Short mmCIF file of C-alpha atoms and ligand atoms in Angstrom, two decimals:
data_model
loop_
_atom_site.label_atom_id
_atom_site.label_comp_id
_atom_site.label_asym_id
_atom_site.label_seq_id
_atom_site.Cartn_x
_atom_site.Cartn_y
_atom_site.Cartn_z
CA MET A 1 120.98 114.27 122.55
CA SER A 2 119.19 111.91 120.20
CA THR A 3 118.82 112.94 116.59
CA VAL A 4 116.58 110.00 115.71
CA SER A 5 114.14 111.23 113.10
CA THR A 6 110.55 110.18 113.48
CA SER A 7 108.63 108.32 110.80
CA PRO A 8 106.26 110.18 108.42
CA GLN A 9 103.33 108.71 110.33
CA SER A 10 104.52 110.06 113.65
CA GLN A 11 105.27 113.40 111.97
CA ALA A 12 101.59 113.59 111.12
CA VAL A 13 100.68 112.69 114.70
CA ILE A 14 103.03 115.36 116.06
CA ASN A 15 101.55 117.93 113.69
CA GLU A 16 98.09 117.03 114.96
CA ALA A 17 99.33 117.42 118.54
CA VAL A 18 100.78 120.85 117.71
CA GLN A 19 97.42 121.87 116.23
CA THR A 20 95.62 120.59 119.35
CA LEU A 21 97.89 122.65 121.61
CA HIS A 22 97.55 125.65 119.31
CA ASP A 23 93.76 125.36 119.59
CA GLY A 24 93.92 125.36 123.40
CA GLY A 25 93.68 121.59 123.92
CA LEU A 26 95.79 119.28 126.07
CA VAL A 27 98.35 116.75 124.84
CA ALA A 28 100.13 114.22 127.06
CA PHE A 29 103.74 113.93 125.91
CA PRO A 30 106.80 111.82 126.74
CA THR A 31 109.88 113.24 128.44
CA GLU A 32 112.97 111.39 129.66
CA THR A 33 111.72 111.67 133.28
CA VAL A 34 107.95 111.04 133.29
CA TYR A 35 105.06 111.85 130.92
CA GLY A 36 103.74 115.41 131.07
CA LEU A 37 100.22 116.77 130.60
CA GLY A 38 100.92 119.57 128.15
CA ALA A 39 99.25 122.87 127.32
CA ASP A 40 100.43 126.00 125.48
CA ALA A 41 102.17 128.11 128.14
CA ARG A 42 100.79 131.31 126.54
CA ASN A 43 97.14 130.21 126.75
CA ALA A 44 95.50 130.86 130.15
CA GLN A 45 92.37 128.82 129.38
CA ALA A 46 94.41 125.81 128.29
CA ILE A 47 96.43 126.05 131.51
CA GLU A 48 93.17 126.09 133.53
CA LYS A 49 92.26 122.81 131.81
CA VAL A 50 95.51 121.25 133.01
CA PHE A 51 94.57 122.01 136.62
CA THR A 52 91.00 120.75 136.31
CA THR A 53 92.01 117.60 134.40
CA LYS A 54 94.68 116.71 136.98
CA GLY A 55 92.54 117.77 139.92
CA ARG A 56 95.45 119.93 141.08
CA PRO A 57 94.96 123.04 143.27
CA SER A 58 95.48 126.08 141.07
CA HIS A 59 98.10 127.74 143.27
CA HIS A 60 100.59 124.93 142.59
CA PRO A 61 103.00 126.28 139.94
CA LEU A 62 103.85 124.50 136.69
CA ILE A 63 107.11 123.95 134.81
CA VAL A 64 107.49 125.65 131.39
CA HIS A 65 109.20 123.22 128.97
CA VAL A 66 111.41 124.81 126.33
CA ALA A 67 113.54 123.51 123.45
CA ALA A 68 116.66 124.58 121.58
CA PRO A 69 116.25 125.57 117.94
CA ASP A 70 116.43 122.67 115.52
CA VAL A 71 119.96 123.13 114.23
CA PHE A 72 121.56 119.72 114.25
CA ASP A 73 125.13 120.83 113.71
CA LEU A 74 124.86 123.45 116.42
CA VAL A 75 127.59 122.60 118.92
CA VAL A 76 126.73 125.18 121.55
CA VAL A 77 123.09 126.05 122.19
CA ASP A 78 122.39 129.65 123.23
CA TRP A 79 120.23 128.72 126.22
CA VAL A 80 120.03 132.33 127.38
CA ALA A 81 118.14 133.15 124.17
CA VAL A 82 115.88 130.12 124.70
CA VAL A 83 114.86 131.12 128.26
CA ALA A 84 114.86 134.90 127.68
CA PRO A 85 111.13 135.08 126.71
CA TRP A 86 110.24 133.55 130.10
CA ALA A 87 112.91 134.53 132.62
CA ARG A 88 114.99 137.50 133.74
CA ASP A 89 118.17 137.97 135.78
CA ILE A 90 119.84 134.95 134.16
CA SER A 91 123.04 134.54 136.17
CA GLU A 92 126.41 133.06 135.21
CA ASP A 93 125.58 130.06 137.38
CA ALA A 94 122.41 129.57 135.37
CA VAL A 95 124.34 129.60 132.10
CA LYS A 96 126.80 127.03 133.46
CA LEU A 97 123.96 124.77 134.64
CA MET A 98 122.06 125.01 131.36
CA ASN A 99 125.22 124.31 129.33
CA ALA A 100 126.13 121.34 131.50
CA PHE A 101 122.72 119.67 131.89
CA TRP A 102 120.29 120.81 129.18
CA PRO A 103 118.54 119.24 127.50
CA GLY A 104 118.04 116.97 130.49
CA PRO A 105 116.31 116.26 133.82
CA LEU A 106 117.11 119.57 135.52
CA THR A 107 114.52 122.29 136.23
CA LEU A 108 115.70 125.80 137.09
CA ILE A 109 113.69 128.44 138.95
CA PHE A 110 114.23 132.01 137.72
CA LYS A 111 112.65 135.38 138.34
CA LYS A 112 109.87 135.47 135.76
CA ASP A 113 109.52 137.70 132.73
CA LYS A 114 106.45 139.92 133.11
CA SER A 115 104.76 138.22 130.14
CA VAL A 116 104.58 134.86 131.97
CA LEU A 117 100.99 134.10 132.96
CA GLY A 118 100.17 134.12 136.67
CA GLU A 119 98.24 130.86 136.09
CA ILE A 120 101.61 129.13 135.55
CA THR A 121 103.42 130.49 138.57
CA GLY A 122 100.67 130.38 141.15
CA GLY A 123 100.93 134.16 141.34
CA GLN A 124 104.62 134.05 142.35
CA ASP A 125 107.27 136.21 140.67
CA THR A 126 109.36 133.16 139.79
CA VAL A 127 109.04 130.59 136.99
CA ALA A 128 110.29 127.00 136.63
CA ILE A 129 111.91 126.12 133.28
CA ARG A 130 113.26 122.89 131.87
CA ALA A 131 114.48 121.68 128.46
CA PRO A 132 113.49 118.00 128.22
CA ALA A 133 115.82 115.56 126.42
CA HIS A 134 113.13 113.47 124.70
CA PRO A 135 113.08 114.08 120.92
CA ILE A 136 109.27 114.01 120.71
CA ALA A 137 108.95 116.63 123.46
CA GLN A 138 111.54 118.79 121.70
CA GLU A 139 109.83 118.55 118.35
CA LEU A 140 106.44 119.37 119.85
CA ILE A 141 107.80 122.47 121.59
CA ARG A 142 109.73 123.67 118.52
CA LYS A 143 106.78 123.28 116.21
CA LEU A 144 104.41 125.03 118.60
CA LYS A 145 106.89 127.93 118.80
CA SER A 146 105.93 128.49 122.43
CA GLY A 147 106.64 126.88 125.77
CA ILE A 148 104.60 123.93 127.02
CA VAL A 149 103.49 123.70 130.62
CA GLY A 150 103.61 120.10 131.73
CA PRO A 151 102.94 118.70 135.15
CA SER A 152 103.30 114.95 135.43
CA ALA A 153 100.35 113.36 133.61
CA ASN A 154 98.74 111.73 136.63
CA ARG A 155 95.81 112.55 138.86
CA PHE A 156 96.83 114.75 141.77
CA GLY A 157 98.76 112.75 144.39
CA LYS A 158 99.06 109.58 142.34
CA VAL A 159 102.08 107.76 140.92
CA SER A 160 103.61 109.60 137.95
CA PRO A 161 103.27 107.86 134.57
CA THR A 162 106.33 106.46 132.79
CA SER A 163 104.57 105.05 129.71
CA ALA A 164 101.76 106.11 127.38
CA ALA A 165 99.64 103.23 128.76
CA ASP A 166 100.06 104.64 132.29
CA VAL A 167 98.72 108.00 131.12
CA ARG A 168 95.78 106.28 129.45
CA SER A 169 94.87 104.47 132.65
CA GLU A 170 95.17 107.69 134.73
CA PHE A 171 92.77 109.57 132.46
CA GLU A 172 90.42 106.81 131.36
CA GLY A 173 87.39 109.06 131.75
CA GLU A 174 88.86 111.89 129.67
CA ILE A 175 87.48 111.17 126.24
CA GLY A 176 89.70 112.44 123.47
CA LEU A 177 92.82 113.29 125.48
CA MET A 178 95.64 113.08 122.94
CA ILE A 179 98.61 111.02 124.15
CA LEU A 180 101.92 110.92 122.26
CA ASP A 181 103.66 107.59 122.74
CA GLY A 182 107.42 107.94 123.16
CA GLY A 183 108.05 104.60 124.85
CA ASP A 184 109.17 104.04 128.44
CA CYS A 185 110.79 106.96 130.26
CA GLN A 186 114.51 106.36 130.78
CA VAL A 187 115.06 108.39 133.95
CA GLY A 188 111.80 107.37 135.63
CA ILE A 189 111.55 110.02 138.37
CA GLU A 190 110.87 113.75 137.99
CA SER A 191 113.59 116.30 137.30
CA THR A 192 115.90 117.76 139.93
CA ILE A 193 114.71 121.30 140.78
CA ILE A 194 117.22 124.05 141.63
CA ASP A 195 116.07 127.52 142.72
CA LEU A 196 118.25 130.30 141.27
CA SER A 197 115.75 133.08 141.86
CA SER A 198 117.19 134.53 145.06
CA GLY A 199 120.29 135.66 143.16
CA ASP A 200 122.12 134.35 146.19
CA HIS A 201 123.12 130.69 146.26
CA PRO A 202 121.36 127.93 144.29
CA VAL A 203 119.01 125.82 146.46
CA LEU A 204 117.85 122.25 145.86
CA LEU A 205 114.02 122.12 145.92
CA ARG A 206 113.47 118.57 144.65
CA PRO A 207 116.13 115.82 144.49
CA GLY A 208 116.41 113.86 141.26
CA ILE A 209 118.85 111.91 139.19
CA ILE A 210 121.16 114.95 138.85
CA THR A 211 122.68 115.35 142.33
CA PRO A 212 124.40 118.34 143.98
CA GLN A 213 127.62 116.27 143.86
CA GLU A 214 127.36 115.86 140.09
CA ILE A 215 126.57 119.57 139.71
CA ALA A 216 129.62 120.50 141.78
CA SER A 217 131.91 118.22 139.84
CA LYS A 218 130.68 119.36 136.40
CA THR A 219 130.27 123.09 137.07
CA GLY A 220 131.98 123.93 140.35
CA ILE A 221 128.64 125.29 141.63
CA THR A 222 127.67 124.53 145.23
CA VAL A 223 123.98 123.76 145.59
CA HIS A 224 122.60 124.34 149.06
CA LEU A 225 120.13 121.96 150.60
CA PRO A 226 117.08 123.72 151.99
CA GLY A 227 117.22 124.24 155.73
CA GLN A 228 114.45 122.83 157.88
CA LYS A 229 112.79 126.22 158.25
CA MET A 230 112.99 126.94 154.56
CA GLU A 231 111.50 123.60 153.61
CA MET A 232 108.43 124.39 155.68
CA SER A 233 107.95 127.72 153.96
CA LEU A 234 108.23 126.02 150.55
CA LEU A 235 105.49 123.51 151.13
CA PRO A 236 102.81 125.30 149.13
CA ARG A 237 105.26 126.12 146.32
CA VAL A 238 106.52 122.66 145.52
CA SER A 239 103.63 120.29 145.52
CA GLY A 240 106.06 117.38 145.27
CA SER A 241 107.24 118.44 148.68
CA LEU A 242 103.90 117.68 150.31
CA LYS A 243 104.34 114.75 152.64
CA ALA A 244 101.85 112.57 150.78
CA HIS A 245 102.60 112.15 147.09
CA TYR A 246 103.28 109.64 144.30
CA ALA A 247 100.98 107.33 146.19
CA PRO A 248 99.68 103.85 145.35
CA THR A 249 96.31 102.77 146.77
CA THR A 250 97.87 99.65 148.33
CA PRO A 251 99.56 100.42 151.67
CA LEU A 252 103.31 100.78 151.13
CA ARG A 253 106.04 100.63 153.78
CA LEU A 254 109.84 100.56 153.82
CA TYR A 255 111.85 97.93 155.69
CA SER A 256 115.39 98.26 156.98
CA PRO A 257 117.94 95.61 156.01
CA GLY A 258 116.82 92.17 157.16
CA ARG A 259 113.74 93.57 158.94
CA VAL A 260 110.83 92.52 156.75
CA LEU A 261 108.85 91.02 159.62
CA ASP A 262 109.17 94.22 161.70
CA ALA A 263 107.49 96.14 158.90
CA LEU A 264 104.49 93.80 159.13
CA SER A 265 103.94 94.42 162.80
CA GLU A 266 101.86 97.58 162.41
CA PHE A 267 99.34 95.71 160.26
CA PRO A 268 96.60 93.42 161.55
CA ASP A 269 96.76 89.67 160.87
CA THR A 270 94.43 90.01 157.93
CA LYS A 271 97.39 91.35 155.90
CA THR A 272 98.33 88.01 154.47
CA ARG A 273 99.35 88.70 150.87
CA VAL A 274 102.45 90.82 150.88
CA ALA A 275 104.62 91.88 147.92
CA VAL A 276 108.22 92.43 148.97
CA ALA A 277 110.76 94.23 146.80
CA VAL A 278 114.25 92.79 147.35
CA TRP A 279 117.62 93.97 146.06
CA ASP A 280 118.74 92.00 143.02
CA SER A 281 122.17 91.80 144.64
CA GLU A 282 120.87 89.86 147.60
CA SER A 283 119.59 86.36 148.11
CA ALA A 284 115.90 85.70 148.67
CA LEU A 285 114.23 86.48 151.98
CA SER A 286 114.27 83.90 154.68
CA GLU A 287 110.67 83.69 155.80
CA ASP A 288 111.42 82.44 159.22
CA GLY A 289 108.36 81.66 161.23
CA HIS A 290 105.55 83.55 159.52
CA PRO A 291 103.38 80.83 158.01
CA SER A 292 100.27 83.04 157.88
CA VAL A 293 101.86 85.47 155.42
CA GLN A 294 102.30 84.77 151.75
CA PHE A 295 105.29 86.68 150.45
CA HIS A 296 105.76 87.47 146.80
CA GLU A 297 109.25 88.71 145.97
CA VAL A 298 110.03 91.25 143.25
CA GLU A 299 113.64 92.05 142.43
CA VAL A 300 114.62 95.72 142.30
CA PRO A 301 117.94 97.00 140.92
CA SER A 302 120.67 97.85 143.43
CA ASN A 303 121.97 100.53 141.07
CA SER A 304 120.28 103.86 141.88
CA ALA A 305 119.67 105.01 138.28
CA ALA A 306 118.26 101.62 137.28
CA PHE A 307 116.11 101.60 140.43
CA ALA A 308 114.73 105.06 139.61
CA SER A 309 113.88 104.11 136.05
CA ARG A 310 111.81 101.14 137.31
CA LEU A 311 110.35 102.65 140.51
CA TYR A 312 106.98 103.99 139.31
CA ARG A 313 106.54 101.07 136.89
CA THR A 314 106.99 98.61 139.77
CA LEU A 315 104.69 100.56 142.11
CA ARG A 316 101.96 100.72 139.46
CA ASP A 317 102.23 97.05 138.57
CA LEU A 318 102.15 95.92 142.20
CA ASP A 319 99.26 98.30 142.94
CA GLU A 320 97.22 96.65 140.20
CA GLN A 321 97.91 93.14 141.46
CA GLY A 322 95.81 93.59 144.58
CA TRP A 323 98.32 92.84 147.37
CA ASP A 324 97.39 93.67 150.97
CA LEU A 325 100.71 95.39 151.52
CA ILE A 326 103.79 96.38 149.50
CA LEU A 327 107.20 96.46 151.18
CA PHE A 328 110.26 98.17 149.71
CA PRO A 329 113.80 98.09 151.06
CA GLU A 330 115.03 101.38 152.51
CA PRO A 331 117.40 102.96 149.97
CA PRO A 332 121.00 103.18 151.17
CA ALA A 333 122.64 106.47 152.21
CA GLY A 334 124.17 108.68 149.48
CA GLN A 335 123.01 111.53 147.23
CA GLU A 336 122.48 109.23 144.28
CA TRP A 337 119.65 107.66 146.29
CA ASP A 338 118.09 110.92 147.54
CA GLY A 339 115.65 111.19 144.62
CA VAL A 340 114.19 107.72 145.03
CA ARG A 341 114.26 107.92 148.84
CA ASP A 342 112.25 111.15 148.64
CA ARG A 343 109.65 109.60 146.28
CA LEU A 344 109.38 106.37 148.29
CA GLN A 345 108.89 108.16 151.61
CA ARG A 346 106.11 110.36 150.22
CA ALA A 347 104.55 107.39 148.46
CA CYS A 348 104.45 105.51 151.80
CA PHE A 349 102.86 108.45 153.56
CA GLY A 350 100.12 108.86 150.99
CA SER A 351 99.52 105.17 150.29
CA GLY A 352 96.45 103.17 151.17
CA PRO A 353 92.82 103.06 150.03
CA SER A 354 92.11 106.60 151.25
CA SER A 355 95.19 108.07 149.55
CA SER A 356 93.02 110.29 147.37
CA SER A 357 91.92 112.17 150.48
CA HIS A 358 95.49 113.24 151.29
CA ALA A 359 96.46 116.62 149.90
CA SER A 360 99.20 116.32 147.30
CA ASN A 361 100.26 116.76 143.68
O1 TXA B 1 110.48 115.84 135.34
C1 TXA B 1 109.64 116.71 135.52
O2 TXA B 1 109.91 117.80 136.05
C2 TXA B 1 108.22 116.43 135.03
C3 TXA B 1 108.23 116.32 133.50
C4 TXA B 1 106.87 116.15 132.91
O3 TXA B 1 108.90 117.42 132.95
N1 TXA B 1 107.30 117.44 135.47
C5 TXA B 1 106.88 117.57 136.74
O4 TXA B 1 105.93 118.55 136.90
O5 TXA B 1 107.31 116.89 137.64
P1 TXA B 1 105.05 118.68 138.23
O6 TXA B 1 104.11 119.79 137.95
O7 TXA B 1 104.47 117.36 138.60
O8 TXA B 1 106.08 119.16 139.28
C6 TXA B 1 106.65 120.46 139.12
C7 TXA B 1 107.21 120.93 140.41
C8 TXA B 1 106.12 121.14 141.42
O9 TXA B 1 106.53 120.52 142.62
C9 TXA B 1 106.04 122.64 141.53
O10 TXA B 1 105.61 123.06 142.79
C10 TXA B 1 107.46 123.07 141.23
O11 TXA B 1 107.84 122.20 140.20
N2 TXA B 1 107.51 124.45 140.75
C11 TXA B 1 107.00 124.95 139.61
N3 TXA B 1 107.17 126.28 139.54
C12 TXA B 1 107.82 126.65 140.66
C13 TXA B 1 108.27 127.89 141.20
N4 TXA B 1 108.10 129.03 140.55
N5 TXA B 1 108.89 127.87 142.41
C14 TXA B 1 109.07 126.70 143.08
N6 TXA B 1 108.66 125.50 142.63
C15 TXA B 1 108.04 125.46 141.44
MG1 MG B 2 103.84 115.52 139.66
#
């Protein structure tokens, strides 16, 4: 955990943000995963504003962001005390997971405390909670002395923002939206979500940088992957699980190793300007026999964590450059790639000029 102290100027900015939240306003804030669109989790009207500003259907539940008390020499945080105002039936597995991964990119689903507003949970009896690792997020939450609901700070269905400038471009029309600048997000894709609410076994709802393998090796806990049937029943609960999501407006497709030209075949000849992401570990494409297509190569990291941290940045940048088509290499097999594979597949499905008409988060 970083103990970097912020400058007096940013202290004043954070205090202003706390006041804005306290008064029922919205503040976009940095986390280590992506930027969130924050509101006081105890203020129903402020939460309504989050849904209308994002254009998100109101039955899609939000994550409550919490923070440990500001005691720098505290070796062990009492996470049970931190989540107690929001959650009940906190199991031993939950304590192990919080101790191992918080603050960090792991969201846990609990049975909710009765005080938690139905606006947050989409009327369900469960609540999602996460303690972000970014020092600005932590300070904001501590000073507000509440939880902060924070969906990713993008318009519904679009690519999540990983910089303050991304948030600004998502909400250009929203005059006066306060945005805290905490630099580029290190993780780059949204948190791993684990459902603990059944009291039975933990279930993975959204893959992220923290994998079931890492959880098993650090805590001994076995996380179950949702079965096919279960995934279907979860669709309305986890908006990130809608097929179309994280979508650029330029058509996006994946290509299998060495098969760039195959990926072009479903597009008419007019698709002549194509941006192709290539592994930095591999040599450039051989453009054998396709003179009508102009390829522009962009290197992407062959390390999964580095790839994740650059994924949304690269998609946004390419989307703004006006290519006819964007091609990405299919991520290799392995849990460490599951998070980015999940985001890329949904981004492909929702991509294209009409992507705003697809239903998604
Ligand atoms: O990394 C992250 O988690 C980021 C940063 C800002 O913290 N937040 C984020 O929020 O990704 P959002 O709203 O874009 O995605 C939250 C996901 C949604 O897919 C939602 O359906 C799911 O969490 N979720 C929230 N409450 C839930 C619940 N009670 N049961 C199941 N899923 C839930
Ligand atoms: Mg989102």
